[in-house]
JSON list of C-alpha atoms in Angstrom, two decimals:
[
{"chain": "A", "resi": 1, "resn": "MET", "atom": "CA", "xyz": [129.65, 134.91, 47.75]},
{"chain": "A", "resi": 2, "resn": "LYS", "atom": "CA", "xyz": [133.02, 135.39, 46.09]},
{"chain": "A", "resi": 3, "resn": "LYS", "atom": "CA", "xyz": [131.29, 135.69, 42.71]},
{"chain": "A", "resi": 4, "resn": "VAL", "atom": "CA", "xyz": [128.93, 138.37, 44.00]},
{"chain": "A", "resi": 5, "resn": "LEU", "atom": "CA", "xyz": [131.86, 140.44, 45.35]},
{"chain": "A", "resi": 6, "resn": "THR", "atom": "CA", "xyz": [133.68, 140.06, 42.05]},
{"chain": "A", "resi": 7, "resn": "TYR", "atom": "CA", "xyz": [130.64, 141.26, 40.09]},
{"chain": "A", "resi": 8, "resn": "MET", "atom": "CA", "xyz": [130.05, 144.14, 42.50]},
{"chain": "A", "resi": 9, "resn": "SER", "atom": "CA", "xyz": [133.71, 145.15, 42.19]},
{"chain": "A", "resi": 10, "resn": "ILE", "atom": "CA", "xyz": [133.42, 145.14, 38.41]},
{"chain": "A", "resi": 11, "resn": "VAL", "atom": "CA", "xyz": [130.25, 147.27, 38.58]},
{"chain": "A", "resi": 12, "resn": "ILE", "atom": "CA", "xyz": [131.84, 149.77, 41.01]},
{"chain": "A", "resi": 13, "resn": "VAL", "atom": "CA", "xyz": [135.05, 150.04, 38.96]},
{"chain": "A", "resi": 14, "resn": "SER", "atom": "CA", "xyz": [133.02, 150.43, 35.73]},
{"chain": "A", "resi": 15, "resn": "PHE", "atom": "CA", "xyz": [130.82, 153.12, 37.31]},
{"chain": "A", "resi": 16, "resn": "THR", "atom": "CA", "xyz": [133.86, 154.99, 38.66]},
{"chain": "A", "resi": 17, "resn": "PHE", "atom": "CA", "xyz": [135.60, 154.78, 35.30]},
{"chain": "A", "resi": 18, "resn": "GLY", "atom": "CA", "xyz": [132.47, 155.99, 33.46]},
{"chain": "A", "resi": 19, "resn": "PHE", "atom": "CA", "xyz": [132.04, 158.84, 35.95]},
{"chain": "A", "resi": 20, "resn": "ALA", "atom": "CA", "xyz": [135.67, 159.93, 35.51]},
{"chain": "A", "resi": 21, "resn": "VAL", "atom": "CA", "xyz": [135.41, 159.83, 31.70]},
{"chain": "A", "resi": 22, "resn": "PHE", "atom": "CA", "xyz": [132.11, 161.72, 31.66]},
{"chain": "A", "resi": 23, "resn": "TYR", "atom": "CA", "xyz": [133.04, 164.51, 34.10]},
{"chain": "A", "resi": 24, "resn": "PHE", "atom": "CA", "xyz": [136.75, 164.93, 33.50]},
{"chain": "A", "resi": 25, "resn": "LEU", "atom": "CA", "xyz": [137.74, 163.64, 30.07]},
{"chain": "A", "resi": 26, "resn": "MET", "atom": "CA", "xyz": [134.66, 164.58, 27.99]},
{"chain": "A", "resi": 27, "resn": "PRO", "atom": "CA", "xyz": [134.84, 168.33, 28.76]},
{"chain": "A", "resi": 28, "resn": "LEU", "atom": "CA", "xyz": [138.43, 168.29, 27.52]},
{"chain": "A", "resi": 29, "resn": "ILE", "atom": "CA", "xyz": [137.41, 166.53, 24.33]},
{"chain": "A", "resi": 30, "resn": "VAL", "atom": "CA", "xyz": [134.34, 168.64, 23.46]},
{"chain": "A", "resi": 31, "resn": "ARG", "atom": "CA", "xyz": [135.50, 171.84, 25.21]},
{"chain": "A", "resi": 32, "resn": "HIS", "atom": "CA", "xyz": [132.09, 172.42, 26.79]},
{"chain": "A", "resi": 33, "resn": "SER", "atom": "CA", "xyz": [133.50, 174.42, 29.63]},
{"chain": "A", "resi": 34, "resn": "LYS", "atom": "CA", "xyz": [135.71, 176.74, 27.55]},
{"chain": "A", "resi": 35, "resn": "THR", "atom": "CA", "xyz": [133.78, 179.72, 26.25]},
{"chain": "A", "resi": 36, "resn": "ILE", "atom": "CA", "xyz": [135.23, 182.88, 24.80]},
{"chain": "A", "resi": 37, "resn": "GLU", "atom": "CA", "xyz": [133.67, 186.33, 24.66]},
{"chain": "A", "resi": 38, "resn": "VAL", "atom": "CA", "xyz": [133.53, 187.68, 21.10]},
{"chain": "A", "resi": 39, "resn": "PRO", "atom": "CA", "xyz": [135.67, 190.85, 21.01]},
{"chain": "A", "resi": 40, "resn": "TYR", "atom": "CA", "xyz": [134.52, 194.23, 19.68]},
{"chain": "A", "resi": 41, "resn": "LEU", "atom": "CA", "xyz": [135.71, 194.18, 16.06]},
{"chain": "A", "resi": 42, "resn": "LYS", "atom": "CA", "xyz": [133.91, 197.13, 14.44]},
{"chain": "A", "resi": 43, "resn": "HIS", "atom": "CA", "xyz": [136.29, 199.59, 12.70]},
{"chain": "A", "resi": 44, "resn": "MET", "atom": "CA", "xyz": [139.19, 197.11, 13.11]},
{"chain": "A", "resi": 45, "resn": "SER", "atom": "CA", "xyz": [141.14, 196.17, 9.98]},
{"chain": "A", "resi": 46, "resn": "LEU", "atom": "CA", "xyz": [140.36, 192.74, 8.55]},
{"chain": "A", "resi": 47, "resn": "GLU", "atom": "CA", "xyz": [143.93, 191.54, 9.10]},
{"chain": "A", "resi": 48, "resn": "ARG", "atom": "CA", "xyz": [143.93, 192.68, 12.75]},
{"chain": "A", "resi": 49, "resn": "ALA", "atom": "CA", "xyz": [140.51, 191.10, 13.38]},
{"chain": "A", "resi": 50, "resn": "LYS", "atom": "CA", "xyz": [141.64, 187.78, 11.87]},
{"chain": "A", "resi": 51, "resn": "SER", "atom": "CA", "xyz": [144.78, 187.83, 14.01]},
{"chain": "A", "resi": 52, "resn": "LEU", "atom": "CA", "xyz": [142.84, 188.60, 17.19]},
{"chain": "A", "resi": 53, "resn": "LEU", "atom": "CA", "xyz": [140.26, 185.88, 16.55]},
{"chain": "A", "resi": 54, "resn": "SER", "atom": "CA", "xyz": [143.04, 183.37, 15.87]},
{"chain": "A", "resi": 55, "resn": "GLN", "atom": "CA", "xyz": [144.75, 184.28, 19.16]},
{"chain": "A", "resi": 56, "resn": "LEU", "atom": "CA", "xyz": [141.45, 183.68, 20.97]},
{"chain": "A", "resi": 57, "resn": "ASP", "atom": "CA", "xyz": [141.09, 180.21, 19.38]},
{"chain": "A", "resi": 58, "resn": "LEU", "atom": "CA", "xyz": [138.21, 181.35, 17.16]},
{"chain": "A", "resi": 59, "resn": "ARG", "atom": "CA", "xyz": [137.86, 180.88, 13.43]},
{"chain": "A", "resi": 60, "resn": "ASP", "atom": "CA", "xyz": [136.68, 183.56, 11.01]},
{"chain": "A", "resi": 61, "resn": "ILE", "atom": "CA", "xyz": [134.97, 183.78, 7.66]},
{"chain": "A", "resi": 62, "resn": "VAL", "atom": "CA", "xyz": [134.19, 186.88, 5.59]},
{"chain": "A", "resi": 63, "resn": "ALA", "atom": "CA", "xyz": [130.46, 186.50, 5.10]},
{"chain": "A", "resi": 64, "resn": "ASP", "atom": "CA", "xyz": [129.82, 189.71, 3.18]},
{"chain": "A", "resi": 65, "resn": "SER", "atom": "CA", "xyz": [131.21, 193.05, 2.10]},
{"chain": "A", "resi": 66, "resn": "VAL", "atom": "CA", "xyz": [129.05, 196.17, 2.08]},
{"chain": "A", "resi": 67, "resn": "TYR", "atom": "CA", "xyz": [129.34, 199.87, 1.30]},
{"chain": "A", "resi": 68, "resn": "SER", "atom": "CA", "xyz": [129.67, 202.03, 4.41]},
{"chain": "A", "resi": 69, "resn": "SER", "atom": "CA", "xyz": [130.25, 205.73, 4.80]},
{"chain": "A", "resi": 70, "resn": "GLU", "atom": "CA", "xyz": [130.89, 205.20, 8.54]},
{"chain": "A", "resi": 71, "resn": "VAL", "atom": "CA", "xyz": [133.51, 202.41, 8.38]},
{"chain": "A", "resi": 72, "resn": "ALA", "atom": "CA", "xyz": [136.74, 202.70, 6.39]},
{"chain": "A", "resi": 73, "resn": "GLU", "atom": "CA", "xyz": [137.36, 200.38, 3.45]},
{"chain": "A", "resi": 74, "resn": "GLY", "atom": "CA", "xyz": [138.79, 197.01, 4.52]},
{"chain": "A", "resi": 75, "resn": "CYS", "atom": "CA", "xyz": [137.58, 197.34, 8.12]},
{"chain": "A", "resi": 76, "resn": "ILE", "atom": "CA", "xyz": [134.94, 195.34, 9.99]},
{"chain": "A", "resi": 77, "resn": "VAL", "atom": "CA", "xyz": [131.35, 196.63, 9.85]},
{"chain": "A", "resi": 78, "resn": "SER", "atom": "CA", "xyz": [129.83, 193.89, 12.02]},
{"chain": "A", "resi": 79, "resn": "SER", "atom": "CA", "xyz": [130.28, 190.34, 13.27]},
{"chain": "A", "resi": 80, "resn": "ASP", "atom": "CA", "xyz": [127.98, 187.40, 13.89]},
{"chain": "A", "resi": 81, "resn": "PRO", "atom": "CA", "xyz": [127.83, 186.53, 16.73]},
{"chain": "A", "resi": 82, "resn": "PRO", "atom": "CA", "xyz": [128.08, 190.13, 17.95]},
{"chain": "A", "resi": 83, "resn": "ALA", "atom": "CA", "xyz": [130.61, 191.50, 20.46]},
{"chain": "A", "resi": 84, "resn": "LYS", "atom": "CA", "xyz": [130.34, 190.43, 24.11]},
{"chain": "A", "resi": 85, "resn": "GLN", "atom": "CA", "xyz": [128.54, 187.17, 23.29]},
{"chain": "A", "resi": 86, "resn": "ASP", "atom": "CA", "xyz": [130.07, 183.99, 24.73]},
{"chain": "A", "resi": 87, "resn": "ILE", "atom": "CA", "xyz": [130.80, 181.21, 22.24]},
{"chain": "A", "resi": 88, "resn": "LYS", "atom": "CA", "xyz": [132.73, 177.93, 22.34]},
{"chain": "A", "resi": 89, "resn": "ALA", "atom": "CA", "xyz": [136.40, 177.85, 21.48]},
{"chain": "A", "resi": 90, "resn": "GLY", "atom": "CA", "xyz": [136.93, 176.93, 17.85]},
{"chain": "A", "resi": 91, "resn": "SER", "atom": "CA", "xyz": [133.62, 178.47, 16.76]},
{"chain": "A", "resi": 92, "resn": "VAL", "atom": "CA", "xyz": [133.30, 180.52, 13.58]},
{"chain": "A", "resi": 93, "resn": "VAL", "atom": "CA", "xyz": [132.76, 184.29, 13.68]},
{"chain": "A", "resi": 94, "resn": "LYS", "atom": "CA", "xyz": [131.22, 185.67, 10.48]},
{"chain": "A", "resi": 95, "resn": "LEU", "atom": "CA", "xyz": [132.61, 189.06, 9.47]},
{"chain": "A", "resi": 96, "resn": "VAL", "atom": "CA", "xyz": [131.10, 191.80, 7.32]},
{"chain": "A", "resi": 97, "resn": "VAL", "atom": "CA", "xyz": [133.79, 194.02, 5.74]},
{"chain": "A", "resi": 98, "resn": "SER", "atom": "CA", "xyz": [133.40, 197.58, 4.46]},
{"chain": "A", "resi": 99, "resn": "LYS", "atom": "CA", "xyz": [133.92, 198.43, 0.79]},
{"chain": "A", "resi": 100, "resn": "GLY", "atom": "CA", "xyz": [134.13, 202.08, 1.83]},
{"chain": "A", "resi": 101, "resn": "ALA", "atom": "CA", "xyz": [131.65, 204.77, 0.91]},
{"chain": "A", "resi": 102, "resn": "LYS", "atom": "CA", "xyz": [129.57, 204.12, -2.18]},
{"chain": "A", "resi": 103, "resn": "LYS", "atom": "CA", "xyz": [130.41, 206.54, -4.95]},
{"chain": "A", "resi": 104, "resn": "VAL", "atom": "CA", "xyz": [127.41, 208.12, -6.59]},
{"chain": "A", "resi": 105, "resn": "PRO", "atom": "CA", "xyz": [127.40, 210.28, -9.68]},
{"chain": "A", "resi": 106, "resn": "LEU", "atom": "CA", "xyz": [127.02, 213.98, -8.98]},
{"chain": "A", "resi": 107, "resn": "PRO", "atom": "CA", "xyz": [123.90, 215.49, -10.48]},
{"chain": "A", "resi": 108, "resn": "ARG", "atom": "CA", "xyz": [124.24, 218.47, -12.78]},
{"chain": "A", "resi": 109, "resn": "ILE", "atom": "CA", "xyz": [123.36, 221.39, -10.53]},
{"chain": "A", "resi": 110, "resn": "ILE", "atom": "CA", "xyz": [125.27, 224.28, -12.13]},
{"chain": "A", "resi": 111, "resn": "GLY", "atom": "CA", "xyz": [122.77, 226.97, -13.11]},
{"chain": "A", "resi": 112, "resn": "LEU", "atom": "CA", "xyz": [120.11, 225.75, -10.65]},
{"chain": "A", "resi": 113, "resn": "THR", "atom": "CA", "xyz": [118.84, 227.80, -7.74]},
{"chain": "A", "resi": 114, "resn": "ARG", "atom": "CA", "xyz": [120.12, 226.84, -4.30]},
{"chain": "A", "resi": 115, "resn": "LYS", "atom": "CA", "xyz": [116.81, 225.16, -3.38]},
{"chain": "A", "resi": 116, "resn": "ALA", "atom": "CA", "xyz": [116.67, 223.18, -6.65]},
{"chain": "A", "resi": 117, "resn": "ALA", "atom": "CA", "xyz": [120.33, 222.16, -6.22]},
{"chain": "A", "resi": 118, "resn": "VAL", "atom": "CA", "xyz": [119.71, 221.01, -2.62]},
{"chain": "A", "resi": 119, "resn": "ASP", "atom": "CA", "xyz": [116.66, 219.00, -3.71]},
{"chain": "A", "resi": 120, "resn": "SER", "atom": "CA", "xyz": [118.70, 217.38, -6.48]},
{"chain": "A", "resi": 121, "resn": "LEU", "atom": "CA", "xyz": [121.53, 216.49, -4.09]},
{"chain": "A", "resi": 122, "resn": "ASP", "atom": "CA", "xyz": [119.03, 215.11, -1.56]},
{"chain": "A", "resi": 123, "resn": "SER", "atom": "CA", "xyz": [117.50, 212.85, -4.22]},
{"chain": "A", "resi": 124, "resn": "TYR", "atom": "CA", "xyz": [120.97, 211.30, -4.75]},
{"chain": "A", "resi": 125, "resn": "GLY", "atom": "CA", "xyz": [121.50, 210.90, -0.99]},
{"chain": "A", "resi": 126, "resn": "ILE", "atom": "CA", "xyz": [124.33, 213.45, -0.92]},
{"chain": "A", "resi": 127, "resn": "THR", "atom": "CA", "xyz": [124.27, 215.19, 2.45]},
{"chain": "A", "resi": 128, "resn": "ASN", "atom": "CA", "xyz": [127.88, 216.32, 2.84]},
{"chain": "A", "resi": 129, "resn": "ARG", "atom": "CA", "xyz": [127.92, 219.80, 1.36]},
{"chain": "A", "resi": 130, "resn": "VAL", "atom": "CA", "xyz": [129.18, 223.31, 1.99]},
{"chain": "A", "resi": 131, "resn": "TYR", "atom": "CA", "xyz": [127.58, 226.48, 0.70]},
{"chain": "A", "resi": 132, "resn": "ILE", "atom": "CA", "xyz": [129.76, 229.45, -0.20]},
{"chain": "A", "resi": 133, "resn": "ASN", "atom": "CA", "xyz": [128.12, 232.62, -1.46]},
{"chain": "A", "resi": 134, "resn": "HIS", "atom": "CA", "xyz": [130.21, 234.62, -3.95]},
{"chain": "A", "resi": 135, "resn": "PRO", "atom": "CA", "xyz": [129.19, 237.88, -5.54]},
{"chain": "A", "resi": 136, "resn": "VAL", "atom": "CA", "xyz": [128.65, 237.50, -9.28]},
{"chain": "A", "resi": 137, "resn": "ARG", "atom": "CA", "xyz": [128.91, 240.10, -12.02]},
{"chain": "A", "resi": 138, "resn": "GLU", "atom": "CA", "xyz": [126.10, 238.79, -14.16]},
{"chain": "A", "resi": 139, "resn": "LYS", "atom": "CA", "xyz": [122.62, 239.36, -12.73]},
{"chain": "A", "resi": 140, "resn": "ARG", "atom": "CA", "xyz": [121.28, 236.18, -14.37]},
{"chain": "A", "resi": 141, "resn": "LEU", "atom": "CA", "xyz": [123.66, 234.07, -12.18]},
{"chain": "A", "resi": 142, "resn": "ASP", "atom": "CA", "xyz": [122.63, 235.71, -8.92]},
{"chain": "A", "resi": 143, "resn": "GLY", "atom": "CA", "xyz": [121.27, 233.07, -6.48]},
{"chain": "A", "resi": 144, "resn": "LYS", "atom": "CA", "xyz": [122.34, 230.18, -8.70]},
{"chain": "A", "resi": 145, "resn": "VAL", "atom": "CA", "xyz": [125.03, 227.51, -8.46]},
{"chain": "A", "resi": 146, "resn": "VAL", "atom": "CA", "xyz": [128.09, 228.57, -10.48]},
{"chain": "A", "resi": 147, "resn": "LYS", "atom": "CA", "xyz": [130.67, 225.98, -9.38]},
{"chain": "A", "resi": 148, "resn": "THR", "atom": "CA", "xyz": [130.94, 222.61, -7.62]},
{"chain": "A", "resi": 149, "resn": "LYS", "atom": "CA", "xyz": [133.80, 220.74, -6.04]},
{"chain": "A", "resi": 150, "resn": "PRO", "atom": "CA", "xyz": [134.47, 218.11, -7.15]},
{"chain": "A", "resi": 151, "resn": "GLU", "atom": "CA", "xyz": [133.71, 219.43, -10.56]},
{"chain": "A", "resi": 152, "resn": "ILE", "atom": "CA", "xyz": [131.03, 217.67, -12.51]},
{"chain": "A", "resi": 153, "resn": "GLU", "atom": "CA", "xyz": [132.43, 215.98, -15.61]},
{"chain": "A", "resi": 154, "resn": "ASP", "atom": "CA", "xyz": [130.57, 216.04, -18.90]}
]
């Protein structure tokens, strides 16, 4: 009978110890219970985003850099996982950084009619433009582009 009680005591102590390790110690080791919401990083400078992620116990990696006319050069365009998603502490957040707006060559539009100039600009993807009508002395230049800013280099 004494042997049975000894074995039962060993089983109970082992079960209790295993239970304590599984429910109390393991979550501390693997950090299952600690999740962090990914912050909104778009338009934030790369340095500021890295600092914020570090403070939140998250790691970062610059996964790509892309041209963007909406996001300033050196700022975050997007993150993976995206903002508001819960991830485990210590996880990696992939960042896409802006190279700024892509510079395109200006087409030669001086001497073209307004419609032809607009079509040419559209074909290059240039949508930011201002039209200013100036009276001209020469009849042959009437209704045509006479100047651009920035000036088109030869």
